[in-house]
């Protein structure tokens, strides 16, 4: 009898132990599942908090960029500032045109007349030593025409080489052109040798408004108002009057060699 009772007690204890283990396993599984659910819900909560913010900020940026007045526009400026912007834009256009024109004119100076549309009617030509001074566009044309014609008599325009480099200084509104030329005579012996010229010319622009207070157009606005010769060397020596003597042209141009000297020479 006792062995049977002992056997029943052992079976009961084993079943109770199995139930405790299964309960422990179930509680562990439930805890892990609940933990995973908490983690998933936490991550979803964080993503729901973060991504809408990002999306909303992106949308706001897109909305802001699409607003009519969001972009910087000259239409938002006052009439006074708008006028200043327009003047600067027009000045830049005139400077660009002058640079393109001079870049084309310098290499062909001995072959054709330059484009005078970029020059002011009251343009002045000056030298740093004060020896050359003239004013008015008509005088400027005559002076350059005289130089071109005189040099073309002796030097071969097809064999001569003229090179230039230019730099624009916006602070001073000046265009600096450095140039060098190699003049090859048509017949060796007339001038004796090839002439080398090195020079620097500075062009200043008219900064007056394109329109006056009454709305009248100023045709000279943005055009070259002054041509200043800062340096002019012939075969390494500074050019001195009478100027054409440095090129062997004194016998060809006679008394006109001094025409470039003096303020009223081409009035």
PDB file of C-alpha atoms in Angstrom:
ATOM      1  CA  UNK A   1       0.000   0.000   0.000  1.00  0.00           C
ATOM      2  CA  UNK A   2       2.724   2.371   0.935  1.00  0.00           C
ATOM      3  CA  UNK A   3       4.604   1.840  -2.385  1.00  0.00           C
ATOM      4  CA  UNK A   4       1.440   2.751  -4.233  1.00  0.00           C
ATOM      5  CA  UNK A   5       0.992   5.903  -2.152  1.00  0.00           C
ATOM      6  CA  UNK A   6       4.601   6.887  -2.709  1.00  0.00           C
ATOM      7  CA  UNK A   7       4.177   6.376  -6.456  1.00  0.00           C
ATOM      8  CA  UNK A   8       1.076   8.600  -6.521  1.00  0.00           C
ATOM      9  CA  UNK A   9       2.866  11.300  -4.557  1.00  0.00           C
ATOM     10  CA  UNK A  10       5.802  11.230  -7.006  1.00  0.00           C
ATOM     11  CA  UNK A  11       3.466  11.464 -10.006  1.00  0.00           C
ATOM     12  CA  UNK A  12       1.642  14.395  -8.440  1.00  0.00           C
ATOM     13  CA  UNK A  13       4.887  16.202  -7.685  1.00  0.00           C
ATOM     14  CA  UNK A  14       6.116  15.672 -11.227  1.00  0.00           C
ATOM     15  CA  UNK A  15       2.900  17.066 -12.690  1.00  0.00           C
ATOM     16  CA  UNK A  16       3.064  20.115 -10.433  1.00  0.00           C
ATOM     17  CA  UNK A  17       6.682  20.716 -11.456  1.00  0.00           C
ATOM     18  CA  UNK A  18       5.746  20.460 -15.167  1.00  0.00           C
ATOM     19  CA  UNK A  19       2.912  22.920 -14.692  1.00  0.00           C
ATOM     20  CA  UNK A  20       5.258  25.397 -12.995  1.00  0.00           C
ATOM     21  CA  UNK A  21       7.778  25.101 -15.835  1.00  0.00           C
ATOM     22  CA  UNK A  22       5.111  25.606 -18.504  1.00  0.00           C
ATOM     23  CA  UNK A  23       3.749  28.551 -16.589  1.00  0.00           C
ATOM     24  CA  UNK A  24       7.224  30.032 -16.346  1.00  0.00           C
ATOM     25  CA  UNK A  25       7.787  29.475 -20.080  1.00  0.00           C
ATOM     26  CA  UNK A  26       4.447  31.050 -20.885  1.00  0.00           C
ATOM     27  CA  UNK A  27       5.195  34.028 -18.698  1.00  0.00           C
ATOM     28  CA  UNK A  28       8.603  34.414 -20.363  1.00  0.00           C
ATOM     29  CA  UNK A  29       7.037  34.270 -23.809  1.00  0.00           C
ATOM     30  CA  UNK A  30       4.370  36.728 -22.813  1.00  0.00           C
ATOM     31  CA  UNK A  31       6.975  39.050 -21.341  1.00  0.00           C
ATOM     32  CA  UNK A  32       9.121  38.910 -24.507  1.00  0.00           C
ATOM     33  CA  UNK A  33       6.106  39.444 -26.726  1.00  0.00           C
ATOM     34  CA  UNK A  34       4.952  42.341 -24.602  1.00  0.00           C
ATOM     35  CA  UNK A  35       8.471  43.789 -24.642  1.00  0.00           C
ATOM     36  CA  UNK A  36       8.608  43.520 -28.430  1.00  0.00           C
ATOM     37  CA  UNK A  37       5.185  45.110 -28.661  1.00  0.00           C
ATOM     38  CA  UNK A  38       6.359  47.951 -26.423  1.00  0.00           C
ATOM     39  CA  UNK A  39       9.480  48.400 -28.510  1.00  0.00           C
ATOM     40  CA  UNK A  40       7.507  48.359 -31.747  1.00  0.00           C
ATOM     41  CA  UNK A  41       4.982  50.797 -30.374  1.00  0.00           C
ATOM     42  CA  UNK A  42       7.823  53.019 -29.115  1.00  0.00           C
ATOM     43  CA  UNK A  43       9.577  52.991 -32.481  1.00  0.00           C
ATOM     44  CA  UNK A  44       6.291  53.678 -34.233  1.00  0.00           C
ATOM     45  CA  UNK A  45       5.632  56.504 -31.828  1.00  0.00           C
ATOM     46  CA  UNK A  46       9.077  58.016 -32.407  1.00  0.00           C
ATOM     47  CA  UNK A  47       8.766  57.650 -36.172  1.00  0.00           C
ATOM     48  CA  UNK A  48       5.307  59.139 -36.058  1.00  0.00           C
ATOM     49  CA  UNK A  49       6.748  62.052 -34.135  1.00  0.00           C
ATOM     50  CA  UNK A  50       9.880  62.542 -36.223  1.00  0.00           C
ATOM     51  CA  UNK A  51       8.869  61.879 -39.802  1.00  0.00           C
ATOM     52  CA  UNK A  52       5.823  64.148 -39.802  1.00  0.00           C
ATOM     53  CA  UNK A  53       8.106  66.924 -38.601  1.00  0.00           C
ATOM     54  CA  UNK A  54      10.530  66.233 -41.410  1.00  0.00           C
ATOM     55  CA  UNK A  55       7.767  65.938 -43.938  1.00  0.00           C
ATOM     56  CA  UNK A  56       6.088  69.070 -42.664  1.00  0.00           C
ATOM     57  CA  UNK A  57       9.354  71.005 -42.780  1.00  0.00           C
ATOM     58  CA  UNK A  58       9.957  69.827 -46.356  1.00  0.00           C
ATOM     59  CA  UNK A  59       6.444  70.807 -47.313  1.00  0.00           C
ATOM     60  CA  UNK A  60       6.877  74.187 -45.636  1.00  0.00           C
ATOM     61  CA  UNK A  61      10.079  74.775 -47.591  1.00  0.00           C
ATOM     62  CA  UNK A  62       8.304  73.885 -50.793  1.00  0.00           C
ATOM     63  CA  UNK A  63       5.453  76.180 -49.875  1.00  0.00           C
ATOM     64  CA  UNK A  64       7.853  78.991 -49.017  1.00  0.00           C
ATOM     65  CA  UNK A  65       9.752  78.560 -52.278  1.00  0.00           C
ATOM     66  CA  UNK A  66       6.491  78.738 -54.181  1.00  0.00           C
ATOM     67  CA  UNK A  67       5.281  81.925 -52.542  1.00  0.00           C
ATOM     68  CA  UNK A  68       5.050  84.798 -55.057  1.00  0.00           C
ATOM     69  CA  UNK A  69       7.149  87.201 -53.013  1.00  0.00           C
ATOM     70  CA  UNK A  70       9.649  84.711 -51.550  1.00  0.00           C
ATOM     71  CA  UNK A  71      12.335  85.043 -54.238  1.00  0.00           C
ATOM     72  CA  UNK A  72      14.612  88.045 -54.231  1.00  0.00           C
ATOM     73  CA  UNK A  73      13.280  90.199 -57.001  1.00  0.00           C
ATOM     74  CA  UNK A  74      13.972  93.685 -58.130  1.00  0.00           C
ATOM     75  CA  UNK A  75      10.194  94.216 -58.167  1.00  0.00           C
ATOM     76  CA  UNK A  76      10.293  94.439 -54.374  1.00  0.00           C
ATOM     77  CA  UNK A  77      12.735  97.353 -54.423  1.00  0.00           C
ATOM     78  CA  UNK A  78      11.756 100.948 -54.004  1.00  0.00           C
ATOM     79  CA  UNK A  79      11.766 103.135 -57.120  1.00  0.00           C
ATOM     80  CA  UNK A  80      15.016 104.757 -55.966  1.00  0.00           C
ATOM     81  CA  UNK A  81      16.843 101.442 -55.455  1.00  0.00           C
ATOM     82  CA  UNK A  82      15.305 100.033 -58.619  1.00  0.00           C
ATOM     83  CA  UNK A  83      16.732 102.960 -60.536  1.00  0.00           C
ATOM     84  CA  UNK A  84      20.176 102.306 -59.064  1.00  0.00           C
ATOM     85  CA  UNK A  85      19.982  98.624 -60.020  1.00  0.00           C
ATOM     86  CA  UNK A  86      18.949  99.505 -63.568  1.00  0.00           C
ATOM     87  CA  UNK A  87      21.791 102.018 -63.884  1.00  0.00           C
ATOM     88  CA  UNK A  88      24.363  99.472 -62.726  1.00  0.00           C
ATOM     89  CA  UNK A  89      22.984  96.853 -65.085  1.00  0.00           C
ATOM     90  CA  UNK A  90      23.150  99.254 -68.009  1.00  0.00           C
ATOM     91  CA  UNK A  91      26.690 100.309 -67.046  1.00  0.00           C
ATOM     92  CA  UNK A  92      27.805  96.679 -67.001  1.00  0.00           C
ATOM     93  CA  UNK A  93      26.319  96.182 -70.447  1.00  0.00           C
ATOM     94  CA  UNK A  94      28.151  99.246 -71.779  1.00  0.00           C
ATOM     95  CA  UNK A  95      31.434  98.117 -70.221  1.00  0.00           C
ATOM     96  CA  UNK A  96      31.011  94.671 -71.767  1.00  0.00           C
ATOM     97  CA  UNK A  97      30.335  96.223 -75.156  1.00  0.00           C
ATOM     98  CA  UNK A  98      33.415  98.456 -74.835  1.00  0.00           C
ATOM     99  CA  UNK A  99      35.596  95.480 -73.937  1.00  0.00           C
ATOM    100  CA  UNK A 100      34.350  93.451 -76.894  1.00  0.00           C
ATOM    101  CA  UNK A 101      34.821  96.402 -79.255  1.00  0.00           C
ATOM    102  CA  UNK A 102      38.359  97.213 -78.079  1.00  0.00           C
ATOM    103  CA  UNK A 103      39.299  93.545 -78.198  1.00  0.00           C
ATOM    104  CA  UNK A 104      38.333  93.538 -81.874  1.00  0.00           C
ATOM    105  CA  UNK A 105      39.792  96.955 -82.742  1.00  0.00           C
ATOM    106  CA  UNK A 106      43.294  96.699 -81.292  1.00  0.00           C
ATOM    107  CA  UNK A 107      44.645  93.908 -83.541  1.00  0.00           C
ATOM    108  CA  UNK A 108      43.355  95.667 -86.683  1.00  0.00           C
ATOM    109  CA  UNK A 109      44.280  99.238 -85.813  1.00  0.00           C
ATOM    110  CA  UNK A 110      46.530  99.585 -88.899  1.00  0.00           C
ATOM    111  CA  UNK A 111      43.963  98.051 -91.245  1.00  0.00           C
ATOM    112  CA  UNK A 112      40.707  99.841 -90.457  1.00  0.00           C
ATOM    113  CA  UNK A 113      39.166 102.589 -88.380  1.00  0.00           C
ATOM    114  CA  UNK A 114      37.953 101.542 -84.928  1.00  0.00           C
ATOM    115  CA  UNK A 115      34.337 101.509 -83.828  1.00  0.00           C
ATOM    116  CA  UNK A 116      33.688 104.959 -82.336  1.00  0.00           C
ATOM    117  CA  UNK A 117      30.204 104.146 -81.042  1.00  0.00           C
ATOM    118  CA  UNK A 118      31.598 103.314 -77.597  1.00  0.00           C
ATOM    119  CA  UNK A 119      33.121 106.790 -77.120  1.00  0.00           C
ATOM    120  CA  UNK A 120      31.522 109.873 -75.616  1.00  0.00           C
ATOM    121  CA  UNK A 121      31.111 112.972 -77.784  1.00  0.00           C
ATOM    122  CA  UNK A 122      33.234 114.891 -75.269  1.00  0.00           C
ATOM    123  CA  UNK A 123      35.947 112.274 -74.915  1.00  0.00           C
ATOM    124  CA  UNK A 124      39.386 113.522 -73.905  1.00  0.00           C
ATOM    125  CA  UNK A 125      42.767 112.021 -74.750  1.00  0.00           C
ATOM    126  CA  UNK A 126      45.558 112.598 -72.261  1.00  0.00           C
ATOM    127  CA  UNK A 127      49.095 111.372 -71.652  1.00  0.00           C
ATOM    128  CA  UNK A 128      50.626 110.894 -68.226  1.00  0.00           C
ATOM    129  CA  UNK A 129      53.442 113.336 -69.087  1.00  0.00           C
ATOM    130  CA  UNK A 130      50.953 116.010 -70.142  1.00  0.00           C
ATOM    131  CA  UNK A 131      52.365 116.226 -73.686  1.00  0.00           C
ATOM    132  CA  UNK A 132      49.173 114.993 -75.346  1.00  0.00           C
ATOM    133  CA  UNK A 133      45.870 116.680 -74.541  1.00  0.00           C
ATOM    134  CA  UNK A 134      42.863 116.938 -76.814  1.00  0.00           C
ATOM    135  CA  UNK A 135      39.109 116.792 -76.474  1.00  0.00           C
ATOM    136  CA  UNK A 136      35.975 116.112 -78.491  1.00  0.00           C
ATOM    137  CA  UNK A 137      35.231 112.964 -80.457  1.00  0.00           C
ATOM    138  CA  UNK A 138      36.018 114.646 -83.766  1.00  0.00           C
ATOM    139  CA  UNK A 139      39.541 115.489 -82.624  1.00  0.00           C
ATOM    140  CA  UNK A 140      39.955 111.989 -81.247  1.00  0.00           C
ATOM    141  CA  UNK A 141      39.001 110.479 -84.614  1.00  0.00           C
ATOM    142  CA  UNK A 142      41.388 112.789 -86.467  1.00  0.00           C
ATOM    143  CA  UNK A 143      44.281 111.950 -84.144  1.00  0.00           C
ATOM    144  CA  UNK A 144      43.847 108.190 -84.438  1.00  0.00           C
ATOM    145  CA  UNK A 145      43.289 108.496 -88.177  1.00  0.00           C
ATOM    146  CA  UNK A 146      46.518 110.470 -88.570  1.00  0.00           C
ATOM    147  CA  UNK A 147      48.504 107.900 -86.600  1.00  0.00           C
ATOM    148  CA  UNK A 148      47.019 104.986 -88.535  1.00  0.00           C
ATOM    149  CA  UNK A 149      47.568 106.627 -91.936  1.00  0.00           C
ATOM    150  CA  UNK A 150      51.144 107.654 -91.152  1.00  0.00           C
ATOM    151  CA  UNK A 151      52.158 104.234 -89.865  1.00  0.00           C
ATOM    152  CA  UNK A 152      50.456 102.467 -92.770  1.00  0.00           C
ATOM    153  CA  UNK A 153      52.668 104.377 -95.210  1.00  0.00           C
ATOM    154  CA  UNK A 154      55.813 102.699 -93.913  1.00  0.00           C
ATOM    155  CA  UNK A 155      54.767  99.545 -92.108  1.00  0.00           C
ATOM    156  CA  UNK A 156      53.204  96.418 -93.551  1.00  0.00           C
ATOM    157  CA  UNK A 157      49.822  96.013 -91.855  1.00  0.00           C
ATOM    158  CA  UNK A 158      49.615  92.338 -92.848  1.00  0.00           C
ATOM    159  CA  UNK A 159      52.926  91.520 -91.172  1.00  0.00           C
ATOM    160  CA  UNK A 160      52.521  93.741 -88.123  1.00  0.00           C
ATOM    161  CA  UNK A 161      51.308  92.142 -84.909  1.00  0.00           C
ATOM    162  CA  UNK A 162      49.316  93.939 -82.210  1.00  0.00           C
ATOM    163  CA  UNK A 163      48.338  92.109 -79.032  1.00  0.00           C
ATOM    164  CA  UNK A 164      46.370  93.402 -76.056  1.00  0.00           C
ATOM    165  CA  UNK A 165      45.235  92.360 -72.592  1.00  0.00           C
ATOM    166  CA  UNK A 166      42.538  94.154 -70.650  1.00  0.00           C
ATOM    167  CA  UNK A 167      41.390  94.256 -67.043  1.00  0.00           C
ATOM    168  CA  UNK A 168      38.310  96.041 -65.716  1.00  0.00           C
ATOM    169  CA  UNK A 169      38.471  97.744 -62.309  1.00  0.00           C
ATOM    170  CA  UNK A 170      34.865  98.073 -61.022  1.00  0.00           C
ATOM    171  CA  UNK A 171      35.883 100.171 -57.999  1.00  0.00           C
ATOM    172  CA  UNK A 172      37.279 102.903 -60.246  1.00  0.00           C
ATOM    173  CA  UNK A 173      35.091 102.105 -63.238  1.00  0.00           C
ATOM    174  CA  UNK A 174      38.194 101.947 -65.417  1.00  0.00           C
ATOM    175  CA  UNK A 175      39.289  99.605 -68.162  1.00  0.00           C
ATOM    176  CA  UNK A 176      43.057  99.084 -68.343  1.00  0.00           C
ATOM    177  CA  UNK A 177      44.468  97.818 -71.625  1.00  0.00           C
ATOM    178  CA  UNK A 178      48.065  96.661 -71.905  1.00  0.00           C
ATOM    179  CA  UNK A 179      49.260  96.246 -75.470  1.00  0.00           C
ATOM    180  CA  UNK A 180      52.397  95.514 -77.432  1.00  0.00           C
ATOM    181  CA  UNK A 181      52.993  95.811 -81.136  1.00  0.00           C
ATOM    182  CA  UNK A 182      55.636  94.706 -83.580  1.00  0.00           C
ATOM    183  CA  UNK A 183      55.746  96.993 -86.634  1.00  0.00           C
ATOM    184  CA  UNK A 184      57.459  95.471 -89.637  1.00  0.00           C
ATOM    185  CA  UNK A 185      58.495  97.969 -92.351  1.00  0.00           C
ATOM    186  CA  UNK A 186      57.378  97.421 -95.917  1.00  0.00           C
ATOM    187  CA  UNK A 187      60.905  98.046 -97.175  1.00  0.00           C
ATOM    188  CA  UNK A 188      63.843  97.443 -94.901  1.00  0.00           C
ATOM    189  CA  UNK A 189      66.048 100.492 -94.736  1.00  0.00           C
ATOM    190  CA  UNK A 190      63.358 103.146 -94.593  1.00  0.00           C
ATOM    191  CA  UNK A 191      63.076 102.922 -90.839  1.00  0.00           C
ATOM    192  CA  UNK A 192      66.089 100.669 -90.537  1.00  0.00           C
ATOM    193  CA  UNK A 193      64.537  98.000 -88.315  1.00  0.00           C
ATOM    194  CA  UNK A 194      61.384  96.538 -86.820  1.00  0.00           C
ATOM    195  CA  UNK A 195      59.819  98.753 -84.193  1.00  0.00           C
ATOM    196  CA  UNK A 196      58.483  97.371 -80.900  1.00  0.00           C
ATOM    197  CA  UNK A 197      55.830  99.297 -78.993  1.00  0.00           C
ATOM    198  CA  UNK A 198      54.666  98.697 -75.430  1.00  0.00           C
ATOM    199  CA  UNK A 199      51.894 100.758 -73.895  1.00  0.00           C
ATOM    200  CA  UNK A 200      49.144 100.990 -71.315  1.00  0.00           C
ATOM    201  CA  UNK A 201      45.895 102.827 -71.945  1.00  0.00           C
ATOM    202  CA  UNK A 202      43.227 103.449 -69.317  1.00  0.00           C
ATOM    203  CA  UNK A 203      39.631 104.092 -70.349  1.00  0.00           C
ATOM    204  CA  UNK A 204      37.181 105.790 -67.957  1.00  0.00           C
ATOM    205  CA  UNK A 205      33.404 105.691 -68.372  1.00  0.00           C
ATOM    206  CA  UNK A 206      30.702 108.309 -68.036  1.00  0.00           C
ATOM    207  CA  UNK A 207      28.784 107.511 -64.831  1.00  0.00           C
ATOM    208  CA  UNK A 208      25.930 109.950 -65.332  1.00  0.00           C
ATOM    209  CA  UNK A 209      22.362 108.653 -65.344  1.00  0.00           C
ATOM    210  CA  UNK A 210      20.933 107.353 -68.582  1.00  0.00           C
ATOM    211  CA  UNK A 211      17.891 109.603 -68.089  1.00  0.00           C
ATOM    212  CA  UNK A 212      17.555 112.975 -66.439  1.00  0.00           C
ATOM    213  CA  UNK A 213      14.802 114.028 -64.052  1.00  0.00           C
ATOM    214  CA  UNK A 214      12.568 114.994 -66.935  1.00  0.00           C
ATOM    215  CA  UNK A 215      12.938 111.551 -68.518  1.00  0.00           C
ATOM    216  CA  UNK A 216      15.176 112.650 -71.391  1.00  0.00           C
ATOM    217  CA  UNK A 217      17.706 110.060 -72.562  1.00  0.00           C
ATOM    218  CA  UNK A 218      21.396 110.753 -71.996  1.00  0.00           C
ATOM    219  CA  UNK A 219      23.148 109.331 -75.049  1.00  0.00           C
ATOM    220  CA  UNK A 220      26.595 109.572 -73.460  1.00  0.00           C
ATOM    221  CA  UNK A 221      25.792 107.575 -70.317  1.00  0.00           C
ATOM    222  CA  UNK A 222      28.054 104.555 -69.908  1.00  0.00           C
ATOM    223  CA  UNK A 223      30.351 105.491 -72.791  1.00  0.00           C
ATOM    224  CA  UNK A 224      34.107 106.059 -72.633  1.00  0.00           C
ATOM    225  CA  UNK A 225      34.685 109.610 -71.434  1.00  0.00           C
ATOM    226  CA  UNK A 226      38.476 109.623 -71.102  1.00  0.00           C
ATOM    227  CA  UNK A 227      41.373 107.808 -72.742  1.00  0.00           C
ATOM    228  CA  UNK A 228      44.538 108.176 -70.690  1.00  0.00           C
ATOM    229  CA  UNK A 229      47.914 106.946 -71.941  1.00  0.00           C
ATOM    230  CA  UNK A 230      49.864 105.829 -68.886  1.00  0.00           C
ATOM    231  CA  UNK A 231      52.853 104.336 -70.684  1.00  0.00           C
ATOM    232  CA  UNK A 232      54.135 104.322 -74.252  1.00  0.00           C
ATOM    233  CA  UNK A 233      57.544 102.872 -75.051  1.00  0.00           C
ATOM    234  CA  UNK A 234      59.136 102.596 -78.486  1.00  0.00           C
ATOM    235  CA  UNK A 235      61.986 100.089 -78.575  1.00  0.00           C
ATOM    236  CA  UNK A 236      62.208 100.347 -74.794  1.00  0.00           C
ATOM    237  CA  UNK A 237      62.419 104.161 -74.611  1.00  0.00           C
ATOM    238  CA  UNK A 238      59.634 106.541 -73.625  1.00  0.00           C
ATOM    239  CA  UNK A 239      57.989 108.251 -76.581  1.00  0.00           C
ATOM    240  CA  UNK A 240      59.009 111.904 -76.811  1.00  0.00           C
ATOM    241  CA  UNK A 241      57.947 114.677 -79.224  1.00  0.00           C
ATOM    242  CA  UNK A 242      58.218 115.006 -82.112  1.00  0.00           C
ATOM    243  CA  UNK A 243      56.499 111.651 -81.937  1.00  0.00           C
ATOM    244  CA  UNK A 244      56.697 110.485 -85.535  1.00  0.00           C
ATOM    245  CA  UNK A 245      60.467 110.871 -85.553  1.00  0.00           C
ATOM    246  CA  UNK A 246      60.620 107.730 -83.428  1.00  0.00           C
ATOM    247  CA  UNK A 247      59.138 105.816 -86.339  1.00  0.00           C
ATOM    248  CA  UNK A 248      61.228 107.359 -89.121  1.00  0.00           C
ATOM    249  CA  UNK A 249      58.274 109.357 -90.430  1.00  0.00           C
ATOM    250  CA  UNK A 250      59.546 112.914 -90.081  1.00  0.00           C
ATOM    251  CA  UNK A 251      60.169 113.240 -93.819  1.00  0.00           C
ATOM    252  CA  UNK A 252      56.749 111.866 -94.708  1.00  0.00           C
ATOM    253  CA  UNK A 253      54.420 113.887 -92.492  1.00  0.00           C
ATOM    254  CA  UNK A 254      56.420 117.115 -92.256  1.00  0.00           C
ATOM    255  CA  UNK A 255      54.941 119.755 -90.014  1.00  0.00           C
ATOM    256  CA  UNK A 256      51.997 117.571 -89.008  1.00  0.00           C
ATOM    257  CA  UNK A 257      54.221 115.598 -86.643  1.00  0.00           C
ATOM    258  CA  UNK A 258      53.505 118.142 -83.937  1.00  0.00           C
ATOM    259  CA  UNK A 259      49.758 118.065 -84.385  1.00  0.00           C
ATOM    260  CA  UNK A 260      49.217 115.830 -81.362  1.00  0.00           C
ATOM    261  CA  UNK A 261      50.947 118.250 -79.000  1.00  0.00           C
ATOM    262  CA  UNK A 262      48.840 120.870 -77.224  1.00  0.00           C
ATOM    263  CA  UNK A 263      45.309 121.008 -75.961  1.00  0.00           C
ATOM    264  CA  UNK A 264      43.944 122.945 -78.958  1.00  0.00           C
ATOM    265  CA  UNK A 265      45.690 120.996 -81.684  1.00  0.00           C
ATOM    266  CA  UNK A 266      42.446 119.342 -82.820  1.00  0.00           C
ATOM    267  CA  UNK A 267      39.810 121.759 -81.636  1.00  0.00           C
TER     268      UNK A 267
END
